Amino acid sequence: MWVGGHTHRPLLRTLEGWQLLNPGSVGMPFEQRNGAYLNVARAGYLLMDEVPDGWSIQFRRRAYPARQIREGLR
């Protein structure tokens, strides 16, 4: 299993027997809609728990107040 980041998009893929995971992004999350990638105010993260037969993997999203955060940075 490989867990990484940098693409800002959640990913779960199997390649040559390895699971590749990307939890997404907290600060600059993207979602694909109608062939376009949109920046959304929903932080992405990944929960992993070891279970008897391997791992339980859950992708999660949590909305955050993007406008208030942007205004607070000015």
Short mmCIF file of N, CA and C in Angstrom, two decimals:
data_model
loop_
_atom_site.label_atom_id
_atom_site.label_comp_id
_atom_site.label_asym_id
_atom_site.label_seq_id
_atom_site.Cartn_x
_atom_site.Cartn_y
_atom_site.Cartn_z
N MET A 1 0.85 -1.17 0.00
CA MET A 1 0.00 0.00 0.00
C MET A 1 0.89 1.23 0.00
N TRP A 2 0.54 2.18 -0.85
CA TRP A 2 1.24 3.46 -0.93
C TRP A 2 0.22 4.57 -0.68
N VAL A 3 0.54 5.47 0.24
CA VAL A 3 -0.32 6.61 0.52
C VAL A 3 0.49 7.86 0.25
N GLY A 4 -0.04 8.75 -0.58
CA GLY A 4 0.68 9.96 -0.92
C GLY A 4 -0.30 11.10 -1.16
N GLY A 5 0.19 12.15 -1.74
CA GLY A 5 -0.66 13.31 -1.97
C GLY A 5 -0.17 14.12 -3.15
N HIS A 6 -0.48 15.37 -3.16
CA HIS A 6 -0.04 16.41 -4.08
C HIS A 6 -0.99 16.65 -5.25
N THR A 7 -1.88 15.75 -5.58
CA THR A 7 -2.78 15.98 -6.71
C THR A 7 -4.03 16.75 -6.32
N HIS A 8 -4.30 16.85 -5.03
CA HIS A 8 -5.48 17.56 -4.50
C HIS A 8 -6.79 16.86 -4.85
N ARG A 9 -6.71 15.63 -5.28
CA ARG A 9 -7.92 14.85 -5.59
C ARG A 9 -7.82 13.48 -4.94
N PRO A 10 -8.90 12.98 -4.34
CA PRO A 10 -8.88 11.65 -3.74
C PRO A 10 -8.62 10.58 -4.81
N LEU A 11 -7.91 9.53 -4.40
CA LEU A 11 -7.58 8.46 -5.34
C LEU A 11 -7.48 7.15 -4.60
N LEU A 12 -8.07 6.11 -5.17
CA LEU A 12 -7.88 4.73 -4.72
C LEU A 12 -7.76 3.90 -5.98
N ARG A 13 -6.57 3.37 -6.21
CA ARG A 13 -6.31 2.61 -7.43
C ARG A 13 -5.40 1.43 -7.09
N THR A 14 -5.59 0.34 -7.79
CA THR A 14 -4.70 -0.81 -7.64
C THR A 14 -3.84 -0.90 -8.89
N LEU A 15 -2.52 -1.01 -8.68
CA LEU A 15 -1.57 -1.09 -9.77
C LEU A 15 -0.56 -2.17 -9.45
N GLU A 16 -0.54 -3.20 -10.27
CA GLU A 16 0.38 -4.32 -10.11
C GLU A 16 0.34 -4.89 -8.69
N GLY A 17 -0.88 -5.01 -8.16
CA GLY A 17 -1.06 -5.60 -6.84
C GLY A 17 -0.90 -4.64 -5.67
N TRP A 18 -0.53 -3.39 -5.94
CA TRP A 18 -0.37 -2.38 -4.88
C TRP A 18 -1.59 -1.47 -4.87
N GLN A 19 -2.04 -1.12 -3.67
CA GLN A 19 -3.10 -0.11 -3.56
C GLN A 19 -2.42 1.25 -3.46
N LEU A 20 -2.85 2.18 -4.30
CA LEU A 20 -2.37 3.56 -4.27
C LEU A 20 -3.48 4.44 -3.74
N LEU A 21 -3.17 5.22 -2.71
CA LEU A 21 -4.18 6.07 -2.07
C LEU A 21 -3.70 7.51 -1.99
N ASN A 22 -4.62 8.42 -2.23
CA ASN A 22 -4.38 9.84 -2.02
C ASN A 22 -5.60 10.36 -1.28
N PRO A 23 -5.42 10.93 -0.09
CA PRO A 23 -6.58 11.37 0.70
C PRO A 23 -7.29 12.60 0.13
N GLY A 24 -6.67 13.30 -0.78
CA GLY A 24 -7.26 14.53 -1.30
C GLY A 24 -6.52 15.72 -0.75
N SER A 25 -7.22 16.78 -0.45
CA SER A 25 -6.58 18.01 0.02
C SER A 25 -7.44 18.68 1.08
N VAL A 26 -6.78 19.26 2.05
CA VAL A 26 -7.48 20.03 3.06
C VAL A 26 -7.66 21.47 2.59
N GLY A 27 -6.60 22.09 2.06
CA GLY A 27 -6.65 23.50 1.73
C GLY A 27 -7.07 23.85 0.33
N MET A 28 -6.89 22.94 -0.64
CA MET A 28 -7.26 23.21 -2.03
C MET A 28 -7.90 21.98 -2.67
N PRO A 29 -9.04 21.52 -2.14
CA PRO A 29 -9.65 20.32 -2.69
C PRO A 29 -10.32 20.57 -4.05
N PHE A 30 -10.26 19.55 -4.89
CA PHE A 30 -10.90 19.61 -6.20
C PHE A 30 -11.84 18.43 -6.35
N GLU A 31 -12.90 18.63 -7.12
CA GLU A 31 -13.82 17.56 -7.50
C GLU A 31 -14.02 17.63 -9.00
N GLN A 32 -14.22 16.48 -9.62
CA GLN A 32 -14.48 16.46 -11.06
C GLN A 32 -15.98 16.41 -11.29
N ARG A 33 -16.44 17.37 -12.09
CA ARG A 33 -17.86 17.43 -12.46
C ARG A 33 -17.97 17.76 -13.94
N ASN A 34 -18.71 16.95 -14.66
CA ASN A 34 -18.93 17.17 -16.10
C ASN A 34 -17.62 17.39 -16.86
N GLY A 35 -16.59 16.63 -16.50
CA GLY A 35 -15.31 16.72 -17.20
C GLY A 35 -14.41 17.86 -16.76
N ALA A 36 -14.87 18.70 -15.83
CA ALA A 36 -14.06 19.83 -15.36
C ALA A 36 -13.69 19.61 -13.89
N TYR A 37 -12.53 20.12 -13.50
CA TYR A 37 -12.13 20.06 -12.10
C TYR A 37 -12.45 21.37 -11.42
N LEU A 38 -13.24 21.30 -10.34
CA LEU A 38 -13.69 22.49 -9.63
C LEU A 38 -13.09 22.52 -8.24
N ASN A 39 -12.68 23.72 -7.81
CA ASN A 39 -12.22 23.89 -6.44
C ASN A 39 -13.45 23.98 -5.55
N VAL A 40 -13.51 23.15 -4.51
CA VAL A 40 -14.66 23.11 -3.62
C VAL A 40 -14.21 23.33 -2.19
N ALA A 41 -15.08 23.87 -1.37
CA ALA A 41 -14.75 24.14 0.03
C ALA A 41 -15.13 22.93 0.90
N ARG A 42 -14.54 21.79 0.56
CA ARG A 42 -14.77 20.57 1.34
C ARG A 42 -13.43 19.87 1.51
N ALA A 43 -12.86 19.98 2.69
CA ALA A 43 -11.56 19.38 2.96
C ALA A 43 -11.65 17.86 2.85
N GLY A 44 -10.65 17.26 2.23
CA GLY A 44 -10.62 15.81 2.07
C GLY A 44 -9.60 15.17 2.98
N TYR A 45 -9.96 14.03 3.54
CA TYR A 45 -9.02 13.28 4.35
C TYR A 45 -9.37 11.81 4.29
N LEU A 46 -8.51 10.99 4.86
CA LEU A 46 -8.63 9.54 4.74
C LEU A 46 -8.51 8.92 6.12
N LEU A 47 -9.43 8.02 6.44
CA LEU A 47 -9.36 7.25 7.68
C LEU A 47 -8.98 5.82 7.33
N MET A 48 -7.96 5.32 8.01
CA MET A 48 -7.51 3.95 7.78
C MET A 48 -7.45 3.22 9.11
N ASP A 49 -8.06 2.04 9.16
CA ASP A 49 -8.03 1.21 10.36
C ASP A 49 -7.57 -0.18 9.97
N GLU A 50 -6.67 -0.73 10.75
CA GLU A 50 -6.24 -2.10 10.51
C GLU A 50 -7.34 -3.05 10.98
N VAL A 51 -7.72 -3.98 10.12
CA VAL A 51 -8.74 -4.98 10.42
C VAL A 51 -8.11 -6.35 10.18
N PRO A 52 -8.74 -7.42 10.67
CA PRO A 52 -8.13 -8.75 10.56
C PRO A 52 -7.68 -9.15 9.15
N ASP A 53 -8.41 -8.74 8.12
CA ASP A 53 -8.04 -9.16 6.76
C ASP A 53 -7.35 -8.07 5.96
N GLY A 54 -6.85 -7.02 6.60
CA GLY A 54 -6.14 -5.95 5.89
C GLY A 54 -6.42 -4.58 6.48
N TRP A 55 -7.01 -3.72 5.66
CA TRP A 55 -7.28 -2.35 6.08
C TRP A 55 -8.69 -1.93 5.69
N SER A 56 -9.30 -1.15 6.56
CA SER A 56 -10.56 -0.47 6.26
C SER A 56 -10.19 0.95 5.84
N ILE A 57 -10.64 1.36 4.67
CA ILE A 57 -10.28 2.67 4.12
C ILE A 57 -11.56 3.47 3.89
N GLN A 58 -11.60 4.68 4.46
CA GLN A 58 -12.77 5.55 4.30
C GLN A 58 -12.31 6.94 3.87
N PHE A 59 -12.80 7.38 2.73
CA PHE A 59 -12.55 8.74 2.29
C PHE A 59 -13.62 9.62 2.91
N ARG A 60 -13.21 10.76 3.44
CA ARG A 60 -14.16 11.68 4.08
C ARG A 60 -13.99 13.08 3.51
N ARG A 61 -15.07 13.84 3.56
CA ARG A 61 -15.08 15.26 3.19
C ARG A 61 -15.77 16.03 4.29
N ARG A 62 -15.28 17.22 4.56
CA ARG A 62 -15.87 18.09 5.58
C ARG A 62 -15.92 19.51 5.02
N ALA A 63 -17.12 20.07 4.97
CA ALA A 63 -17.28 21.44 4.49
C ALA A 63 -16.64 22.42 5.47
N TYR A 64 -16.13 23.52 4.93
CA TYR A 64 -15.57 24.57 5.78
C TYR A 64 -15.97 25.93 5.20
N PRO A 65 -15.94 26.98 6.03
CA PRO A 65 -16.40 28.31 5.59
C PRO A 65 -15.32 29.04 4.77
N ALA A 66 -15.19 28.71 3.51
CA ALA A 66 -14.12 29.25 2.66
C ALA A 66 -14.16 30.78 2.59
N ARG A 67 -15.34 31.35 2.44
CA ARG A 67 -15.44 32.82 2.32
C ARG A 67 -14.91 33.49 3.59
N GLN A 68 -15.28 33.00 4.74
CA GLN A 68 -14.80 33.59 6.00
C GLN A 68 -13.29 33.44 6.13
N ILE A 69 -12.76 32.34 5.70
CA ILE A 69 -11.31 32.13 5.77
C ILE A 69 -10.59 33.10 4.84
N ARG A 70 -11.09 33.24 3.60
CA ARG A 70 -10.47 34.19 2.66
C ARG A 70 -10.51 35.61 3.20
N GLU A 71 -11.65 36.01 3.76
CA GLU A 71 -11.77 37.37 4.30
C GLU A 71 -10.84 37.57 5.49
N GLY A 72 -10.64 36.54 6.29
CA GLY A 72 -9.76 36.64 7.44
C GLY A 72 -8.29 36.77 7.06
N LEU A 73 -7.94 36.36 5.84
CA LEU A 73 -6.56 36.45 5.38
C LEU A 73 -6.23 37.80 4.76
N ARG A 74 -7.22 38.63 4.54
CA ARG A 74 -6.97 39.94 3.91
C ARG A 74 -6.45 40.94 4.89
#
